[in-house]
CSV table of C-alpha atoms in Angstrom, one decimal:
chain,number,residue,atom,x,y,z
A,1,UNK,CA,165.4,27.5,101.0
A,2,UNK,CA,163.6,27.0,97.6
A,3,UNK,CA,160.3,27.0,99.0
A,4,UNK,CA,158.3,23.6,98.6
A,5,UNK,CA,157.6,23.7,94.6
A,6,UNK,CA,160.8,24.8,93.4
A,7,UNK,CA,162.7,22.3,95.4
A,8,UNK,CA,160.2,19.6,94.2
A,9,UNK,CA,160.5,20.5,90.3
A,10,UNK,CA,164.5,20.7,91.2
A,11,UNK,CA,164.4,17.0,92.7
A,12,UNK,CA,162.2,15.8,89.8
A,13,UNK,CA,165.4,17.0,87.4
A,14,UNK,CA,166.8,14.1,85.8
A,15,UNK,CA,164.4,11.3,86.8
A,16,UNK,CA,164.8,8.0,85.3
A,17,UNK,CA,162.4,4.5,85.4
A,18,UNK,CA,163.7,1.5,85.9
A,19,UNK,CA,164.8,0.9,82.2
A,20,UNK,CA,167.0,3.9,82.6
A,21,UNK,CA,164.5,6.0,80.1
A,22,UNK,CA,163.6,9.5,81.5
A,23,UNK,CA,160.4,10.6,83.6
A,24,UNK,CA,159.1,13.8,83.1
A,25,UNK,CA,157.6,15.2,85.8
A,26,UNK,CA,155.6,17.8,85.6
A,27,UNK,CA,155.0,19.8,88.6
A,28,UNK,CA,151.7,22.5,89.2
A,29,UNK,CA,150.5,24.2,92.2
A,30,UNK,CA,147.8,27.1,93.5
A,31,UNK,CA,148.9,30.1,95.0
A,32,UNK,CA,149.9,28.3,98.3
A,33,UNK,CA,149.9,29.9,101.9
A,34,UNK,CA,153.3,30.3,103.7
A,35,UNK,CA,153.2,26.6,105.4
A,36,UNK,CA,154.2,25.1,109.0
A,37,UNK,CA,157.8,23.8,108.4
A,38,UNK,CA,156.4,20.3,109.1
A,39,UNK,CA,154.1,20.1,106.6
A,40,UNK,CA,156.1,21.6,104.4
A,41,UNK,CA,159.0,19.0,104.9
A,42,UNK,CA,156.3,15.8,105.2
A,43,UNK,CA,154.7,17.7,101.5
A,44,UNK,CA,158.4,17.6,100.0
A,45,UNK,CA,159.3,13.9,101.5
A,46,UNK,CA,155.8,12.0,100.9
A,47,UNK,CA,156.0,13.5,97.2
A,48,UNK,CA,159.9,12.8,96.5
A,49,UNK,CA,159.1,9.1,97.6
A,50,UNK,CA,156.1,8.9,95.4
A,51,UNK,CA,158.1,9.9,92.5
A,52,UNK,CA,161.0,7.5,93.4
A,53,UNK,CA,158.0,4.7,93.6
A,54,UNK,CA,157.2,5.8,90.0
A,55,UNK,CA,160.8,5.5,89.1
A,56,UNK,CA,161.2,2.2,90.5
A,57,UNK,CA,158.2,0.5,89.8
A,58,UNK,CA,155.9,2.0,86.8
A,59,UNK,CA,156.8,1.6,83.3
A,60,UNK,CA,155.1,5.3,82.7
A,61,UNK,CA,157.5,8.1,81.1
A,62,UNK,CA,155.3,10.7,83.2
A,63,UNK,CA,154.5,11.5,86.0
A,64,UNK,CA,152.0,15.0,87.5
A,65,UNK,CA,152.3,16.3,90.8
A,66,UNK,CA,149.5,18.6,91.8
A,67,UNK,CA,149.2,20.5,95.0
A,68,UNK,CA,146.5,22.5,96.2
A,69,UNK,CA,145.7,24.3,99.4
A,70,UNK,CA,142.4,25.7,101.5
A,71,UNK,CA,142.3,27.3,104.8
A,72,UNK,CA,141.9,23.5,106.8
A,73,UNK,CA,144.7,21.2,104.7
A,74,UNK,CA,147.5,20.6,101.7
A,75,UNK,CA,146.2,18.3,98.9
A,76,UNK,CA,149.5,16.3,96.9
A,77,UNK,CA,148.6,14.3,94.3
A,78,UNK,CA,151.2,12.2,92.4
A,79,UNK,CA,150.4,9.9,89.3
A,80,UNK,CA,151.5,7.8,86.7
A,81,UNK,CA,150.3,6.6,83.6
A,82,UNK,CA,152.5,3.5,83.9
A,83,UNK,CA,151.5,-0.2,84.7
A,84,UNK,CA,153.6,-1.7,88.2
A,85,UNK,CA,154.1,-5.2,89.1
A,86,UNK,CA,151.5,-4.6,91.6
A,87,UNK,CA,151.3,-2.7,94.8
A,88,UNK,CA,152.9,-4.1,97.6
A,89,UNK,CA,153.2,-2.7,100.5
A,90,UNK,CA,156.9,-1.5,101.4
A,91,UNK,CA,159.1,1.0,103.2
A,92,UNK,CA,158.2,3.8,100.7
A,93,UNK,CA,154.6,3.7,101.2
A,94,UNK,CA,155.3,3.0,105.0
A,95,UNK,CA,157.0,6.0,105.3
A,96,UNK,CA,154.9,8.3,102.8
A,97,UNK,CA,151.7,6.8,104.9
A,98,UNK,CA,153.7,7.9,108.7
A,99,UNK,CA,154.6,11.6,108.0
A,100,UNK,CA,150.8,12.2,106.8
A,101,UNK,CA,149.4,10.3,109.8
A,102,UNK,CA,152.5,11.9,112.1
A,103,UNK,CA,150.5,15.2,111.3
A,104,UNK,CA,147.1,13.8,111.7
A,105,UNK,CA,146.4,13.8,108.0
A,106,UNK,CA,145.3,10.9,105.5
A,107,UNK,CA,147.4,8.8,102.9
A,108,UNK,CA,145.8,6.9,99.8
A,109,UNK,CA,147.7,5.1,97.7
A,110,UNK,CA,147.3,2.1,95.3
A,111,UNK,CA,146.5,1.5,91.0
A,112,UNK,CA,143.8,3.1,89.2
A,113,UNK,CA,142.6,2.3,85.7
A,114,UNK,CA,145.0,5.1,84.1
A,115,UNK,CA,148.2,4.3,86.7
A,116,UNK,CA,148.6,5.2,89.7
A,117,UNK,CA,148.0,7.3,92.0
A,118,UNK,CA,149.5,8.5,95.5
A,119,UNK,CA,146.8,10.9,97.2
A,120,UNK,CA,147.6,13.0,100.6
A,121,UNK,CA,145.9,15.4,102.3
A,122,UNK,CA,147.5,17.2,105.5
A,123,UNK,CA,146.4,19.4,107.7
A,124,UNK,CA,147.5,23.1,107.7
């Protein structure tokens, strides 16, 4: 009902790491196109699990959420500043990984040397 970035900065309200300290979460987006329902609900899953991966498993305080659309596909971006106890893969990147492959788009996930990073691209 929100519309995809509203409900995202709603959901990222009151986000806490594994020590119980805050994550703030800062959400930005382009002017997006009105999208398909399912890639608007695989957008608002694969990035509500990336930020409950931060949560759960990076010791960073922040996380950024970009999202950016063209004609052809949605870019989400999701990262961290935080170290992890390194990337294993699990349920939450199972699942993240499915919906953008259920839509025939692409799922990249894994550390970087700032944090980390979750990186999706679906088509529109």
């Amino acid at each position: 009902e929100l519309g995809l970035v509203p409900a995202l900065r709603q959901q990222a309200i009151g986000l806490r790491n594994r020590d119980g300290r805050p994550v703030s979460v800062s959400v930005s987006a382009d002017e997006l196109p009105d999208l398909p329902a399912a890639v608007e609900v695989a957008a608002y899953r694969i990035v509500t699990e990336a930020l409950a991966n931060v949560a759960r498993h990076s010791s960073s305080p922040t996380a950024d959420v970009r999202i950016a659309a063209t004609d052809e596909e949605l870019r989400l971006e999701v990262t961290d500043a935080g170290t992890s106890n390194g990337w294993r893969p699990g349920v939450g990147l199972s699942s993240m990984r499915e919906r953008a492959t259920e839509l025939g788009g692409t799922l990249e996930a894994g550390p970087g040397p700032s944090g980390g990073k979750v990186a999706a691209l679906l088509p529109l």
